[in-house]
mmCIF file of C-alpha atoms in Angstrom:
data_model
loop_
_atom_site.group_PDB
_atom_site.id
_atom_site.type_symbol
_atom_site.label_atom_id
_atom_site.label_comp_id
_atom_site.label_asym_id
_atom_site.label_seq_id
_atom_site.Cartn_x
_atom_site.Cartn_y
_atom_site.Cartn_z
ATOM 1 C CA LYS A 1243 23.077 21.074 -20.891
ATOM 2 C CA PRO A 1244 20.955 17.980 -20.177
ATOM 3 C CA ASP A 1245 17.820 17.069 -22.093
ATOM 4 C CA ALA A 1246 15.809 17.051 -18.864
ATOM 5 C CA ILE A 1247 16.112 17.332 -15.097
ATOM 6 C CA PHE A 1248 14.721 14.637 -12.808
ATOM 7 C CA SER A 1249 14.547 14.958 -9.035
ATOM 8 C CA LYS A 1250 12.953 13.228 -6.067
ATOM 9 C CA ASN A 1251 14.332 15.863 -3.707
ATOM 10 C CA LEU A 1252 12.441 19.034 -2.857
ATOM 11 C CA THR A 1253 15.104 21.205 -1.269
ATOM 12 C CA CYS A 1254 17.665 21.104 -4.081
ATOM 13 C CA MET A 1255 15.080 22.476 -6.524
ATOM 14 C CA VAL A 1256 13.618 25.314 -4.414
ATOM 15 C CA ARG A 1257 15.910 28.077 -5.744
ATOM 16 C CA TYR A 1258 16.638 26.449 -9.078
ATOM 17 C CA ARG A 1259 15.172 28.095 -12.153
ATOM 18 C CA THR A 1260 15.296 26.510 -15.588
ATOM 19 C CA THR A 1261 13.572 26.421 -18.943
ATOM 20 C CA LEU A 1262 14.561 22.776 -19.359
ATOM 21 C CA PRO A 1263 11.969 19.996 -18.982
ATOM 22 C CA PHE A 1264 11.767 19.143 -15.273
ATOM 23 C CA VAL A 1265 10.212 15.916 -13.936
ATOM 24 C CA TYR A 1266 9.512 15.870 -10.205
ATOM 25 C CA MET A 1267 8.827 12.596 -8.385
ATOM 26 C CA VAL A 1268 7.109 12.670 -4.990
ATOM 27 C CA ASP A 1269 5.587 10.022 -2.716
ATOM 28 C CA SER A 1270 3.596 12.566 -0.691
ATOM 29 C CA THR A 1271 3.168 16.299 -0.712
ATOM 30 C CA VAL A 1272 4.109 18.226 2.414
ATOM 31 C CA ALA A 1273 0.510 19.415 2.741
ATOM 32 C CA ALA A 1274 -0.967 15.906 2.648
ATOM 33 C CA PHE A 1275 1.715 14.410 4.882
ATOM 34 C CA ASN A 1276 1.415 16.984 7.663
ATOM 35 C CA ARG A 1277 -2.369 16.843 7.492
ATOM 36 C CA ASP A 1278 -2.472 13.066 7.968
ATOM 37 C CA TRP A 1279 0.548 12.722 10.265
ATOM 38 C CA PRO A 1280 1.218 16.120 11.931
ATOM 39 C CA THR A 1281 4.960 16.496 12.341
ATOM 40 C CA PHE A 1282 6.008 20.076 11.629
ATOM 41 C CA SER A 1283 5.295 23.275 13.536
ATOM 42 C CA SER A 1284 2.840 25.698 11.932
ATOM 43 C CA PHE A 1285 5.677 27.894 10.697
ATOM 44 C CA GLU A 1286 7.723 24.991 9.333
ATOM 45 C CA ASN A 1287 4.677 23.556 7.594
ATOM 46 C CA TRP A 1288 3.929 26.962 6.013
ATOM 47 C CA ARG A 1289 7.534 27.373 4.880
ATOM 48 C CA MET A 1290 7.823 23.896 3.345
ATOM 49 C CA ILE A 1291 4.487 24.187 1.548
ATOM 50 C CA ARG A 1292 5.678 27.468 0.010
ATOM 51 C CA TRP A 1293 8.871 25.704 -1.074
ATOM 52 C CA GLU A 1294 6.962 22.792 -2.541
ATOM 53 C CA HIS A 1295 4.522 25.099 -4.298
ATOM 54 C CA ASP A 1296 7.442 26.742 -6.129
ATOM 55 C CA VAL A 1297 8.941 23.376 -7.125
ATOM 56 C CA VAL A 1298 5.651 21.779 -8.162
ATOM 57 C CA ASN A 1299 4.617 24.666 -10.338
ATOM 58 C CA GLN A 1300 7.808 24.689 -12.385
ATOM 59 C CA ALA A 1301 7.581 20.936 -13.055
ATOM 60 C CA THR A 1302 6.826 19.864 -16.622
ATOM 61 C CA ARG A 1303 5.501 16.529 -15.338
ATOM 62 C CA ILE A 1304 5.039 15.017 -11.874
ATOM 63 C CA ILE A 1305 5.297 11.327 -11.025
ATOM 64 C CA THR A 1306 3.635 10.197 -7.838
ATOM 65 C CA ARG A 1307 2.599 6.926 -6.172
ATOM 66 C CA SER A 1308 -1.088 7.238 -5.358
ATOM 67 C CA GLU A 1309 -4.427 8.851 -6.083
ATOM 68 C CA TRP A 1310 -4.170 10.393 -2.605
ATOM 69 C CA THR A 1311 -1.067 12.389 -3.503
ATOM 70 C CA LYS A 1312 -2.434 13.198 -6.953
ATOM 71 C CA ASP A 1313 -5.513 14.742 -5.318
ATOM 72 C CA SER A 1314 -3.288 16.828 -3.031
ATOM 73 C CA LEU A 1315 -1.207 18.104 -5.952
ATOM 74 C CA VAL A 1316 -4.394 19.291 -7.662
ATOM 75 C CA GLU A 1317 -6.288 20.603 -4.632
ATOM 76 C CA ASP A 1318 -3.454 21.982 -2.463
ATOM 77 C CA TYR A 1319 -1.124 23.252 -5.189
ATOM 78 C CA GLY A 1320 -3.358 23.796 -8.223
ATOM 79 C CA TYR A 1321 -1.243 21.551 -10.435
ATOM 80 C CA PRO A 1322 -2.928 20.305 -13.662
ATOM 81 C CA GLN A 1323 -4.045 16.719 -13.153
ATOM 82 C CA GLU A 1324 -3.329 15.803 -16.783
ATOM 83 C CA LYS A 1325 0.397 16.334 -16.094
ATOM 84 C CA ILE A 1326 0.401 13.942 -13.118
ATOM 85 C CA HIS A 1327 1.395 10.309 -13.673
ATOM 86 C CA ILE A 1328 0.912 7.567 -11.096
ATOM 87 C CA VAL A 1329 3.660 4.950 -10.973
ATOM 88 C CA TYR A 1330 3.050 2.543 -8.108
ATOM 89 C CA ASN A 1331 5.861 1.928 -5.648
ATOM 90 C CA ALA A 1332 7.485 -1.325 -6.722
ATOM 91 C CA SER A 1333 9.179 -4.129 -4.825
ATOM 92 C CA SER A 1334 12.821 -3.466 -3.974
ATOM 93 C CA LEU A 1335 13.720 -7.158 -4.139
ATOM 94 C CA PRO A 1336 15.823 -8.458 -7.052
ATOM 95 C CA ASN A 1337 14.399 -11.136 -9.322
ATOM 96 C CA SER A 1338 16.947 -13.615 -7.996
ATOM 97 C CA VAL A 1339 15.025 -13.997 -4.716
ATOM 98 C CA ILE A 1340 11.489 -13.906 -6.146
ATOM 99 C CA PRO A 1341 9.664 -17.116 -7.153
ATOM 100 C CA THR A 1342 9.383 -17.298 -10.932
ATOM 101 C CA ASP A 1343 6.074 -19.130 -11.206
ATOM 102 C CA PRO A 1344 4.580 -19.782 -7.765
ATOM 103 C CA ILE A 1345 1.783 -22.322 -7.422
ATOM 104 C CA PHE A 1346 -0.993 -21.570 -4.941
ATOM 105 C CA ASP A 1347 -2.817 -24.761 -4.109
ATOM 106 C CA ASN A 1348 -2.551 -25.024 -0.326
ATOM 107 C CA ALA A 1349 -4.486 -23.093 2.283
ATOM 108 C CA ASP A 1350 -3.434 -24.792 5.507
ATOM 109 C CA PHE A 1351 -4.972 -22.608 8.208
ATOM 110 C CA SER A 1352 -4.179 -24.884 11.148
ATOM 111 C CA THR A 1353 -2.234 -21.851 12.397
ATOM 112 C CA VAL A 1354 -2.810 -18.407 10.893
ATOM 113 C CA ARG A 1355 0.571 -16.913 10.011
ATOM 114 C CA LEU A 1356 0.806 -13.117 9.997
ATOM 115 C CA LEU A 1357 3.888 -11.145 8.928
ATOM 116 C CA PHE A 1358 4.615 -7.568 10.014
ATOM 117 C CA VAL A 1359 7.485 -5.722 8.286
ATOM 118 C CA GLY A 1360 8.493 -2.265 9.491
ATOM 119 C CA ARG A 1361 10.933 -0.256 11.581
ATOM 120 C CA VAL A 1362 8.829 2.563 13.052
ATOM 121 C CA GLN A 1363 6.553 0.527 15.248
ATOM 122 C CA ASN A 1364 3.897 3.050 16.273
ATOM 123 C CA LEU A 1365 3.660 4.565 12.794
ATOM 124 C CA LYS A 1366 3.211 1.143 11.187
ATOM 125 C CA GLY A 1367 0.722 -0.054 13.813
ATOM 126 C CA ILE A 1368 2.578 -2.960 15.386
ATOM 127 C CA ASP A 1369 0.348 -2.729 18.459
ATOM 128 C CA ILE A 1370 -2.687 -3.383 16.255
ATOM 129 C CA ALA A 1371 -0.968 -6.363 14.613
ATOM 130 C CA ILE A 1372 -0.202 -7.849 18.043
ATOM 131 C CA GLU A 1373 -3.770 -7.245 19.206
ATOM 132 C CA VAL A 1374 -5.140 -8.997 16.105
ATOM 133 C CA THR A 1375 -2.926 -12.009 16.849
ATOM 134 C CA ASN A 1376 -3.977 -12.131 20.493
ATOM 135 C CA ARG A 1377 -7.670 -11.813 19.684
ATOM 136 C CA LEU A 1378 -7.497 -14.672 17.214
ATOM 137 C CA ASN A 1379 -5.894 -16.913 19.813
ATOM 138 C CA GLU A 1380 -8.398 -15.842 22.467
ATOM 139 C CA ALA A 1381 -11.182 -16.838 20.073
ATOM 140 C CA GLY A 1382 -9.669 -20.304 19.669
ATOM 141 C CA VAL A 1383 -8.017 -19.595 16.301
ATOM 142 C CA PRO A 1384 -4.287 -20.443 16.551
ATOM 143 C CA ALA A 1385 -2.266 -17.537 15.137
ATOM 144 C CA GLU A 1386 1.368 -16.472 15.063
ATOM 145 C CA LEU A 1387 2.859 -13.066 14.277
ATOM 146 C CA ARG A 1388 6.386 -12.672 12.926
ATOM 147 C CA VAL A 1389 7.907 -9.179 13.179
ATOM 148 C CA VAL A 1390 10.640 -8.270 10.686
ATOM 149 C CA GLY A 1391 12.728 -5.100 10.630
ATOM 150 C CA THR A 1392 12.755 -4.211 14.286
ATOM 151 C CA ALA A 1393 14.030 -5.677 17.519
ATOM 152 C CA GLY A 1394 11.803 -6.645 20.406
ATOM 153 C CA GLU A 1395 11.147 -9.153 23.132
ATOM 154 C CA ASP A 1396 9.254 -12.256 22.049
ATOM 155 C CA GLN A 1397 5.783 -12.737 23.471
ATOM 156 C CA PRO A 1398 3.391 -15.666 23.321
ATOM 157 C CA HIS A 1399 2.476 -15.966 19.627
ATOM 158 C CA VAL A 1400 4.797 -13.050 18.642
ATOM 159 C CA HIS A 1401 8.372 -13.556 17.383
ATOM 160 C CA TYR A 1402 10.884 -10.845 16.429
ATOM 161 C CA THR A 1403 13.425 -11.701 13.742
ATOM 162 C CA GLY A 1404 15.426 -8.455 13.971
ATOM 163 C CA ILE A 1405 16.833 -6.345 11.146
ATOM 164 C CA PHE A 1406 18.199 -7.645 7.842
ATOM 165 C CA LYS A 1407 20.642 -5.807 5.571
ATOM 166 C CA LYS A 1408 19.622 -6.324 1.961
ATOM 167 C CA SER A 1409 23.109 -5.290 0.800
ATOM 168 C CA ILE A 1410 24.474 -8.531 2.296
ATOM 169 C CA PRO A 1411 23.523 -11.461 0.012
ATOM 170 C CA GLU A 1412 22.972 -13.956 2.827
ATOM 171 C CA GLN A 1413 20.750 -11.537 4.724
ATOM 172 C CA LEU A 1414 18.877 -10.599 1.554
ATOM 173 C CA ASP A 1415 18.051 -14.276 1.001
ATOM 174 C CA GLU A 1416 16.942 -14.635 4.620
ATOM 175 C CA TYR A 1417 14.830 -11.479 4.421
ATOM 176 C CA ALA A 1418 13.120 -12.536 1.196
ATOM 177 C CA GLY A 1419 12.495 -15.963 2.708
ATOM 178 C CA GLN A 1420 10.265 -14.374 5.336
ATOM 179 C CA TYR A 1421 7.640 -13.832 2.641
ATOM 180 C CA LEU A 1422 7.442 -17.581 1.978
ATOM 181 C CA TRP A 1423 6.027 -18.117 5.466
ATOM 182 C CA PRO A 1424 2.844 -16.044 6.010
ATOM 183 C CA HIS A 1425 -0.755 -16.255 4.937
ATOM 184 C CA PHE A 1426 -1.031 -12.459 5.138
ATOM 185 C CA LEU A 1427 1.152 -9.396 5.461
ATOM 186 C CA ILE A 1428 -0.527 -7.273 8.116
ATOM 187 C CA HIS A 1429 0.136 -3.551 7.652
ATOM 188 C CA PRO A 1430 -2.217 -1.584 9.949
ATOM 189 C CA ALA A 1431 -0.231 1.635 9.496
ATOM 190 C CA ARG A 1432 -1.377 4.924 10.976
ATOM 191 C CA TYR A 1433 0.293 6.682 8.046
ATOM 192 C CA ASP A 1434 2.121 5.490 4.943
ATOM 193 C CA ALA A 1435 2.432 7.417 1.690
ATOM 194 C CA ALA A 1436 3.598 4.565 -0.527
ATOM 195 C CA PRO A 1437 4.657 1.322 1.172
ATOM 196 C CA ILE A 1438 7.243 -0.934 -0.455
ATOM 197 C CA VAL A 1439 6.702 -3.974 1.785
ATOM 198 C CA THR A 1440 3.220 -4.529 0.352
ATOM 199 C CA ALA A 1441 4.738 -4.783 -3.139
ATOM 200 C CA GLU A 1442 7.408 -7.162 -1.827
ATOM 201 C CA ALA A 1443 4.697 -9.364 -0.329
ATOM 202 C CA ALA A 1444 2.783 -9.296 -3.621
ATOM 203 C CA ALA A 1445 5.849 -10.739 -5.369
ATOM 204 C CA PHE A 1446 5.281 -13.885 -3.293
ATOM 205 C CA GLY A 1447 1.519 -13.871 -3.706
ATOM 206 C CA VAL A 1448 1.014 -12.782 -0.098
ATOM 207 C CA PRO A 1449 -2.060 -10.519 0.265
ATOM 208 C CA THR A 1450 -1.886 -7.478 2.540
ATOM 209 C CA LEU A 1451 -4.365 -6.599 5.274
ATOM 210 C CA THR A 1452 -4.301 -2.841 5.764
ATOM 211 C CA ASN A 1453 -6.368 0.342 6.018
ATOM 212 C CA ALA A 1454 -6.953 3.369 3.799
ATOM 213 C CA VAL A 1455 -4.539 5.916 5.237
ATOM 214 C CA GLY A 1456 -2.133 7.943 3.100
ATOM 215 C CA GLY A 1457 -1.555 6.346 -0.272
ATOM 216 C CA ILE A 1458 -1.923 2.721 0.829
ATOM 217 C CA ALA A 1459 -5.207 2.199 -1.026
ATOM 218 C CA SER A 1460 -3.326 2.670 -4.314
ATOM 219 C CA THR A 1461 -0.402 0.387 -3.487
ATOM 220 C CA VAL A 1462 -2.809 -2.295 -2.227
ATOM 221 C CA LYS A 1463 -5.942 -2.706 -4.337
ATOM 222 C CA ASN A 1464 -8.858 -3.845 -2.254
ATOM 223 C CA GLY A 1465 -9.991 -7.322 -3.254
ATOM 224 C CA VAL A 1466 -7.119 -7.677 -5.730
ATOM 225 C CA SER A 1467 -3.838 -7.654 -3.783
ATOM 226 C CA GLY A 1468 -5.290 -7.591 -0.296
ATOM 227 C CA VAL A 1469 -8.011 -6.058 1.817
ATOM 228 C CA VAL A 1470 -8.078 -2.318 2.500
ATOM 229 C CA LEU A 1471 -10.238 -1.497 5.514
ATOM 230 C CA PRO A 1472 -11.482 2.021 6.357
ATOM 231 C CA ALA A 1473 -8.840 4.289 7.869
ATOM 232 C CA GLY A 1474 -8.213 3.685 11.554
ATOM 233 C CA SER A 1475 -10.000 0.324 11.653
ATOM 234 C CA PRO A 1476 -9.617 -1.470 14.997
ATOM 235 C CA ALA A 1477 -8.187 -4.948 15.492
ATOM 236 C CA ASP A 1478 -11.639 -6.574 15.438
ATOM 237 C CA GLU A 1479 -12.133 -5.590 11.790
ATOM 238 C CA TYR A 1480 -8.890 -7.332 10.784
ATOM 239 C CA VAL A 1481 -9.981 -10.404 12.738
ATOM 240 C CA LYS A 1482 -13.287 -10.489 10.811
ATOM 241 C CA VAL A 1483 -11.437 -10.428 7.484
ATOM 242 C CA ILE A 1484 -9.095 -13.229 8.526
ATOM 243 C CA ARG A 1485 -11.962 -15.383 9.770
ATOM 244 C CA HIS A 1486 -13.793 -14.820 6.479
ATOM 245 C CA TYR A 1487 -10.879 -16.292 4.520
ATOM 246 C CA LEU A 1488 -10.498 -19.158 6.989
ATOM 247 C CA GLU A 1489 -14.080 -20.083 6.187
ATOM 248 C CA ASN A 1490 -13.572 -19.533 2.437
ATOM 249 C CA PRO A 1491 -10.176 -21.023 1.515
ATOM 250 C CA ALA A 1492 -10.948 -20.992 -2.219
ATOM 251 C CA GLU A 1493 -11.410 -17.205 -2.048
ATOM 252 C CA TYR A 1494 -8.093 -16.949 -0.245
ATOM 253 C CA LEU A 1495 -6.294 -18.877 -2.995
ATOM 254 C CA ASP A 1496 -7.916 -16.645 -5.618
ATOM 255 C CA LEU A 1497 -6.690 -13.602 -3.701
ATOM 256 C CA ARG A 1498 -3.168 -14.998 -3.675
ATOM 257 C CA ARG A 1499 -3.288 -15.462 -7.450
ATOM 258 C CA THR A 1500 -4.554 -11.939 -8.141
ATOM 259 C CA THR A 1501 -2.002 -10.539 -5.699
ATOM 260 C CA ARG A 1502 0.855 -12.102 -7.643
ATOM 261 C CA LYS A 1503 -0.733 -11.049 -10.939
ATOM 262 C CA ARG A 1504 -0.782 -7.437 -9.776
ATOM 263 C CA TYR A 1505 2.915 -7.695 -8.923
ATOM 264 C CA ASP A 1506 3.643 -8.979 -12.419
ATOM 265 C CA GLN A 1507 1.615 -6.210 -14.047
ATOM 266 C CA GLU A 1508 2.274 -3.147 -11.868
ATOM 267 C CA LEU A 1509 4.427 -3.664 -8.779
ATOM 268 C CA ASN A 1510 7.835 -4.600 -10.211
ATOM 269 C CA TRP A 1511 10.591 -2.205 -11.262
ATOM 270 C CA GLU A 1512 10.787 -3.403 -14.856
ATOM 271 C CA VAL A 1513 7.251 -2.096 -15.380
ATOM 272 C CA ALA A 1514 7.659 0.941 -13.129
ATOM 273 C CA GLY A 1515 10.993 1.861 -14.717
ATOM 274 C CA GLN A 1516 9.499 1.804 -18.205
ATOM 275 C CA LYS A 1517 6.711 4.120 -17.064
ATOM 276 C CA VAL A 1518 9.190 6.572 -15.510
ATOM 277 C CA VAL A 1519 11.246 6.629 -18.705
ATOM 278 C CA GLU A 1520 8.110 7.245 -20.781
ATOM 279 C CA VAL A 1521 7.084 10.207 -18.584
ATOM 280 C CA ILE A 1522 10.556 11.745 -18.970
ATOM 281 C CA ARG A 1523 10.375 11.189 -22.724
ATOM 282 C CA GLN A 1524 7.014 12.953 -22.855
ATOM 283 C CA ALA A 1525 8.428 15.871 -20.883
ATOM 284 C CA VAL A 1526 11.325 16.246 -23.298
ATOM 285 C CA GLU A 1527 9.048 16.077 -26.317
#
């Protein structure tokens, strides 16, 4: 006899029926996911959408991560938009490894430092990140790309650090330290519902260069915590953005400051946790 039910899992709620307040939390709907990144067969997609329709429409409140998913809940499932609450995906890093009061007063672009963090290389667009790095160097702009979270063979201007386990303190410190290095996090994903790495980068005042696929344009605010290009933008568009900030270092420092400010205001779990608790409280009331 709980006061409310909270779930992030679809399947365990499909056959469950209750009159209790039920809060459902979802990064992406099945309909939006399979539309943007086709994965399921036609039958499987139909079946899972029917499942999700049943779960969504018995929810008292829904918490999601982006305007993109909110739109899908309204348009694909007919869920009332006033019952949808957006809580941005927050950094998973503990406060112990995050700078308390970083100072941004140095924009040394003698070598452009780009960080890529991700395990599924094609999905996250590692080929685009490598192409951006190569094109910068070909244009006479020294650039280095550091790849975290996946193994690979080093190339000229590209270095793989491998995988870190955050559950091991020493590796957590080493992982977090990667964010002290770059000028930009480059995240040219082909699909991402609600990235966490962009929030981690924001904790260090590192702006993200990305594109508007999935829910990324909510996690990264264009001109505030990074630059969000149109969906599917080619490497040349990322190069143009980088060169703009090389020529305008004061703008770059301002972007770093607003990136960290957004982390403090929206992209940490103290803020996100309070919002989740408030939504549950509203559902109970």
